Amino acid sequence: ADGGSFFSVLDGQLKLFVQRASAQSGIELWTPGFCVPSDPCNNKGHCLPGKSHCRCNLGHDQLDCSSCHEHFYSVLREELQVQDCKACPGDVAGGKVCYGRGTCFDDAMAKSLQQESTAAWMAIGNGSCNCTEAHFHGTDEDGRSACMDGHCPAGTEEVDGTCNS
């Protein structure tokens, strides 16, 4: 049961103060609007003062850091937790994803392949590379196709990840 309650409308916003019957509860303030998560950046970034979005850690994207940036893919965590994002093979920071010899099956690519809206929203990549040439191959320490090994055949040279004569 309530120990008492009262309303306040000082700034044009309705507020309800509630005093619980239990002395240990104190006073609660109820205001209309949306629930605010305890960490609006999902432990994947930090809030910018005076802004409505987060500055996300490397690999994370969206206003609340809840998805992976291009060239990163989701690593699933426990249920109801925002995933971690792992870089695709190669030198992502240097612009050499898949060692400059292919494209990475990241979350962005996985979402672009889905046709149904719910499936597209849930789709995640696996970080494997699709090599531009059959001559390129190799796997990284996580067992993903990485395109780091191999050479162009004699009489050709590698230019921007392809074998040209």
PDB file of C-alpha atoms in Angstrom:
ATOM      1  CA  ALA A   1       0.000   0.000   0.000  1.00  0.00           C
ATOM      2  CA  ASP A   2       1.058   3.586  -0.558  1.00  0.00           C
ATOM      3  CA  GLY A   3       2.357   5.622   2.317  1.00  0.00           C
ATOM      4  CA  GLY A   4       1.243   8.616   0.239  1.00  0.00           C
ATOM      5  CA  SER A   5       1.709  10.201  -3.154  1.00  0.00           C
ATOM      6  CA  PHE A   6       1.556  13.627  -4.754  1.00  0.00           C
ATOM      7  CA  PHE A   7       1.820  15.146  -8.210  1.00  0.00           C
ATOM      8  CA  SER A   8       4.060  17.944  -9.438  1.00  0.00           C
ATOM      9  CA  VAL A   9       3.894  19.916 -12.679  1.00  0.00           C
ATOM     10  CA  LEU A  10       6.647  22.529 -12.274  1.00  0.00           C
ATOM     11  CA  ASP A  11       8.241  22.418 -15.739  1.00  0.00           C
ATOM     12  CA  GLY A  12       5.223  21.365 -17.810  1.00  0.00           C
ATOM     13  CA  GLN A  13       6.040  17.657 -17.296  1.00  0.00           C
ATOM     14  CA  LEU A  14       3.820  15.594 -15.030  1.00  0.00           C
ATOM     15  CA  LYS A  15       5.709  13.873 -12.227  1.00  0.00           C
ATOM     16  CA  LEU A  16       4.398  11.498  -9.607  1.00  0.00           C
ATOM     17  CA  PHE A  17       6.170  11.114  -6.277  1.00  0.00           C
ATOM     18  CA  VAL A  18       5.281   7.945  -4.352  1.00  0.00           C
ATOM     19  CA  GLN A  19       6.134   7.172  -0.734  1.00  0.00           C
ATOM     20  CA  ARG A  20       5.951   3.450  -0.063  1.00  0.00           C
ATOM     21  CA  ALA A  21       4.509   2.203   3.248  1.00  0.00           C
ATOM     22  CA  SER A  22       7.849   0.587   4.053  1.00  0.00           C
ATOM     23  CA  ALA A  23      10.149   3.131   5.680  1.00  0.00           C
ATOM     24  CA  GLN A  24      13.184   1.568   3.939  1.00  0.00           C
ATOM     25  CA  SER A  25      11.827   2.261   0.437  1.00  0.00           C
ATOM     26  CA  GLY A  26      12.119   6.052   0.485  1.00  0.00           C
ATOM     27  CA  ILE A  27      10.448   8.187  -2.146  1.00  0.00           C
ATOM     28  CA  GLU A  28      10.239   7.122  -5.809  1.00  0.00           C
ATOM     29  CA  LEU A  29       9.906   9.544  -8.706  1.00  0.00           C
ATOM     30  CA  TRP A  30       7.842   8.326 -11.645  1.00  0.00           C
ATOM     31  CA  THR A  31       7.941  10.330 -14.872  1.00  0.00           C
ATOM     32  CA  PRO A  32       6.331   9.664 -18.243  1.00  0.00           C
ATOM     33  CA  GLY A  33       8.484   8.622 -21.168  1.00  0.00           C
ATOM     34  CA  PHE A  34      10.732   5.819 -22.214  1.00  0.00           C
ATOM     35  CA  CYS A  35      12.760   3.523 -20.041  1.00  0.00           C
ATOM     36  CA  VAL A  36      16.399   4.547 -19.929  1.00  0.00           C
ATOM     37  CA  PRO A  37      18.887   1.669 -19.846  1.00  0.00           C
ATOM     38  CA  SER A  38      21.497   1.720 -17.097  1.00  0.00           C
ATOM     39  CA  ASP A  39      24.176   1.810 -19.810  1.00  0.00           C
ATOM     40  CA  PRO A  40      22.856   3.494 -22.963  1.00  0.00           C
ATOM     41  CA  CYS A  41      26.028   2.507 -24.869  1.00  0.00           C
ATOM     42  CA  ASN A  42      25.716  -1.208 -23.967  1.00  0.00           C
ATOM     43  CA  ASN A  43      29.214  -1.312 -22.409  1.00  0.00           C
ATOM     44  CA  LYS A  44      30.563  -0.861 -25.967  1.00  0.00           C
ATOM     45  CA  GLY A  45      31.297   2.877 -25.847  1.00  0.00           C
ATOM     46  CA  HIS A  46      30.665   6.014 -23.815  1.00  0.00           C
ATOM     47  CA  CYS A  47      28.069   8.772 -23.851  1.00  0.00           C
ATOM     48  CA  LEU A  48      29.044  12.096 -25.346  1.00  0.00           C
ATOM     49  CA  PRO A  49      28.067  14.995 -23.066  1.00  0.00           C
ATOM     50  CA  GLY A  50      25.058  16.848 -24.430  1.00  0.00           C
ATOM     51  CA  LYS A  51      24.625  14.412 -27.346  1.00  0.00           C
ATOM     52  CA  SER A  52      21.965  11.802 -28.078  1.00  0.00           C
ATOM     53  CA  HIS A  53      24.433   9.158 -29.248  1.00  0.00           C
ATOM     54  CA  CYS A  54      27.485   7.251 -28.080  1.00  0.00           C
ATOM     55  CA  ARG A  55      31.116   7.223 -29.139  1.00  0.00           C
ATOM     56  CA  CYS A  56      31.516   3.502 -29.788  1.00  0.00           C
ATOM     57  CA  ASN A  57      34.556   1.328 -29.173  1.00  0.00           C
ATOM     58  CA  LEU A  58      36.442   0.046 -32.221  1.00  0.00           C
ATOM     59  CA  GLY A  59      34.256  -2.274 -34.281  1.00  0.00           C
ATOM     60  CA  HIS A  60      30.905  -1.206 -32.805  1.00  0.00           C
ATOM     61  CA  ASP A  61      28.337   0.966 -34.556  1.00  0.00           C
ATOM     62  CA  GLN A  62      24.871   2.579 -34.274  1.00  0.00           C
ATOM     63  CA  LEU A  63      23.753   5.319 -31.887  1.00  0.00           C
ATOM     64  CA  ASP A  64      23.835   2.873 -28.941  1.00  0.00           C
ATOM     65  CA  CYS A  65      26.832   0.742 -30.077  1.00  0.00           C
ATOM     66  CA  SER A  66      24.545  -2.295 -30.425  1.00  0.00           C
ATOM     67  CA  SER A  67      25.811  -3.573 -33.783  1.00  0.00           C
ATOM     68  CA  CYS A  68      29.071  -4.114 -35.614  1.00  0.00           C
ATOM     69  CA  HIS A  69      30.793  -1.666 -37.932  1.00  0.00           C
ATOM     70  CA  GLU A  70      31.637  -2.615 -41.523  1.00  0.00           C
ATOM     71  CA  HIS A  71      34.506  -5.171 -41.686  1.00  0.00           C
ATOM     72  CA  PHE A  72      33.546  -6.547 -38.251  1.00  0.00           C
ATOM     73  CA  TYR A  73      31.263  -9.446 -37.395  1.00  0.00           C
ATOM     74  CA  SER A  74      29.290 -10.481 -34.325  1.00  0.00           C
ATOM     75  CA  VAL A  75      30.649 -12.878 -31.773  1.00  0.00           C
ATOM     76  CA  LEU A  76      27.635 -14.131 -29.856  1.00  0.00           C
ATOM     77  CA  ARG A  77      27.547 -13.756 -26.104  1.00  0.00           C
ATOM     78  CA  GLU A  78      25.082 -14.791 -23.454  1.00  0.00           C
ATOM     79  CA  GLU A  79      21.403 -14.334 -24.196  1.00  0.00           C
ATOM     80  CA  LEU A  80      20.085 -10.773 -23.844  1.00  0.00           C
ATOM     81  CA  GLN A  81      23.563  -9.219 -24.096  1.00  0.00           C
ATOM     82  CA  VAL A  82      24.867  -7.101 -26.936  1.00  0.00           C
ATOM     83  CA  GLN A  83      27.344  -9.059 -29.014  1.00  0.00           C
ATOM     84  CA  ASP A  84      31.057  -8.399 -29.200  1.00  0.00           C
ATOM     85  CA  CYS A  85      32.428  -7.381 -32.571  1.00  0.00           C
ATOM     86  CA  LYS A  86      35.556  -8.972 -34.007  1.00  0.00           C
ATOM     87  CA  ALA A  87      37.572  -7.673 -36.945  1.00  0.00           C
ATOM     88  CA  CYS A  88      37.648  -9.555 -40.226  1.00  0.00           C
ATOM     89  CA  PRO A  89      41.022 -11.112 -41.138  1.00  0.00           C
ATOM     90  CA  GLY A  90      43.757  -8.840 -42.444  1.00  0.00           C
ATOM     91  CA  ASP A  91      44.664  -5.257 -41.620  1.00  0.00           C
ATOM     92  CA  VAL A  92      41.267  -3.621 -41.085  1.00  0.00           C
ATOM     93  CA  ALA A  93      42.757  -0.343 -39.819  1.00  0.00           C
ATOM     94  CA  GLY A  94      45.075  -0.158 -42.856  1.00  0.00           C
ATOM     95  CA  GLY A  95      42.246  -0.856 -45.306  1.00  0.00           C
ATOM     96  CA  LYS A  96      43.499  -4.343 -46.188  1.00  0.00           C
ATOM     97  CA  VAL A  97      40.546  -6.476 -45.116  1.00  0.00           C
ATOM     98  CA  CYS A  98      41.175 -10.091 -46.176  1.00  0.00           C
ATOM     99  CA  TYR A  99      44.759  -8.981 -46.864  1.00  0.00           C
ATOM    100  CA  GLY A 100      43.476  -6.891 -49.767  1.00  0.00           C
ATOM    101  CA  ARG A 101      42.642 -10.082 -51.674  1.00  0.00           C
ATOM    102  CA  GLY A 102      38.940 -10.572 -51.029  1.00  0.00           C
ATOM    103  CA  THR A 103      35.774  -9.462 -49.280  1.00  0.00           C
ATOM    104  CA  CYS A 104      34.752 -10.341 -45.753  1.00  0.00           C
ATOM    105  CA  PHE A 105      31.428 -11.924 -44.871  1.00  0.00           C
ATOM    106  CA  ASP A 106      30.768  -9.395 -42.105  1.00  0.00           C
ATOM    107  CA  ASP A 107      27.458  -8.456 -40.463  1.00  0.00           C
ATOM    108  CA  ALA A 108      26.766  -5.741 -43.063  1.00  0.00           C
ATOM    109  CA  MET A 109      27.094  -8.252 -45.917  1.00  0.00           C
ATOM    110  CA  ALA A 110      24.966 -10.836 -44.080  1.00  0.00           C
ATOM    111  CA  LYS A 111      22.201  -8.276 -43.569  1.00  0.00           C
ATOM    112  CA  SER A 112      22.303  -7.227 -47.233  1.00  0.00           C
ATOM    113  CA  LEU A 113      21.705 -10.827 -48.385  1.00  0.00           C
ATOM    114  CA  GLN A 114      18.521 -11.340 -46.355  1.00  0.00           C
ATOM    115  CA  GLN A 115      15.159 -10.569 -47.958  1.00  0.00           C
ATOM    116  CA  GLU A 116      12.785 -10.556 -44.985  1.00  0.00           C
ATOM    117  CA  SER A 117      13.060  -7.619 -42.617  1.00  0.00           C
ATOM    118  CA  THR A 118      13.247  -9.689 -39.431  1.00  0.00           C
ATOM    119  CA  ALA A 119      15.855 -12.028 -40.905  1.00  0.00           C
ATOM    120  CA  ALA A 120      17.913  -9.064 -42.135  1.00  0.00           C
ATOM    121  CA  TRP A 121      17.837  -7.471 -38.704  1.00  0.00           C
ATOM    122  CA  MET A 122      19.029 -10.708 -37.049  1.00  0.00           C
ATOM    123  CA  ALA A 123      21.625 -11.748 -39.677  1.00  0.00           C
ATOM    124  CA  ILE A 124      25.264 -11.911 -38.646  1.00  0.00           C
ATOM    125  CA  GLY A 125      28.429 -12.690 -40.586  1.00  0.00           C
ATOM    126  CA  ASN A 126      31.149 -15.177 -39.700  1.00  0.00           C
ATOM    127  CA  GLY A 127      34.281 -13.223 -40.640  1.00  0.00           C
ATOM    128  CA  SER A 128      35.354 -15.517 -43.493  1.00  0.00           C
ATOM    129  CA  CYS A 129      36.889 -14.068 -46.639  1.00  0.00           C
ATOM    130  CA  ASN A 130      35.771 -14.708 -50.198  1.00  0.00           C
ATOM    131  CA  CYS A 131      39.060 -14.504 -52.131  1.00  0.00           C
ATOM    132  CA  THR A 132      39.059 -12.644 -55.457  1.00  0.00           C
ATOM    133  CA  GLU A 133      41.344 -15.244 -57.111  1.00  0.00           C
ATOM    134  CA  ALA A 134      41.439 -19.024 -56.840  1.00  0.00           C
ATOM    135  CA  HIS A 135      45.209 -18.690 -56.310  1.00  0.00           C
ATOM    136  CA  PHE A 136      44.665 -16.983 -52.949  1.00  0.00           C
ATOM    137  CA  HIS A 137      43.831 -19.090 -49.924  1.00  0.00           C
ATOM    138  CA  GLY A 138      44.719 -19.699 -46.294  1.00  0.00           C
ATOM    139  CA  THR A 139      43.061 -19.717 -42.904  1.00  0.00           C
ATOM    140  CA  ASP A 140      43.769 -17.631 -39.835  1.00  0.00           C
ATOM    141  CA  GLU A 141      44.122 -18.744 -36.205  1.00  0.00           C
ATOM    142  CA  ASP A 142      40.314 -18.804 -35.852  1.00  0.00           C
ATOM    143  CA  GLY A 143      39.887 -21.147 -38.837  1.00  0.00           C
ATOM    144  CA  ARG A 144      38.371 -18.464 -41.074  1.00  0.00           C
ATOM    145  CA  SER A 145      39.212 -18.257 -44.769  1.00  0.00           C
ATOM    146  CA  ALA A 146      41.637 -15.333 -44.939  1.00  0.00           C
ATOM    147  CA  CYS A 147      43.235 -15.133 -48.458  1.00  0.00           C
ATOM    148  CA  MET A 148      46.679 -14.498 -46.925  1.00  0.00           C
ATOM    149  CA  ASP A 149      48.530 -17.272 -48.766  1.00  0.00           C
ATOM    150  CA  GLY A 150      49.141 -17.949 -52.437  1.00  0.00           C
ATOM    151  CA  HIS A 151      50.681 -16.179 -55.412  1.00  0.00           C
ATOM    152  CA  CYS A 152      49.597 -15.161 -58.877  1.00  0.00           C
ATOM    153  CA  PRO A 153      50.665 -17.582 -61.631  1.00  0.00           C
ATOM    154  CA  ALA A 154      53.830 -16.966 -63.665  1.00  0.00           C
ATOM    155  CA  GLY A 155      53.401 -14.188 -66.219  1.00  0.00           C
ATOM    156  CA  THR A 156      50.919 -12.268 -64.044  1.00  0.00           C
ATOM    157  CA  GLU A 157      51.305  -9.875 -61.176  1.00  0.00           C
ATOM    158  CA  GLU A 158      49.084  -9.028 -58.267  1.00  0.00           C
ATOM    159  CA  VAL A 159      47.471  -5.585 -58.498  1.00  0.00           C
ATOM    160  CA  ASP A 160      44.905  -4.591 -55.869  1.00  0.00           C
ATOM    161  CA  GLY A 161      44.122  -8.206 -54.993  1.00  0.00           C
ATOM    162  CA  THR A 162      43.737  -9.570 -58.527  1.00  0.00           C
ATOM    163  CA  CYS A 163      46.159 -11.277 -60.906  1.00  0.00           C
ATOM    164  CA  ASN A 164      46.759  -9.178 -64.035  1.00  0.00           C
ATOM    165  CA  SER A 165      48.811 -10.123 -67.093  1.00  0.00           C
TER     166      SER A 165
END
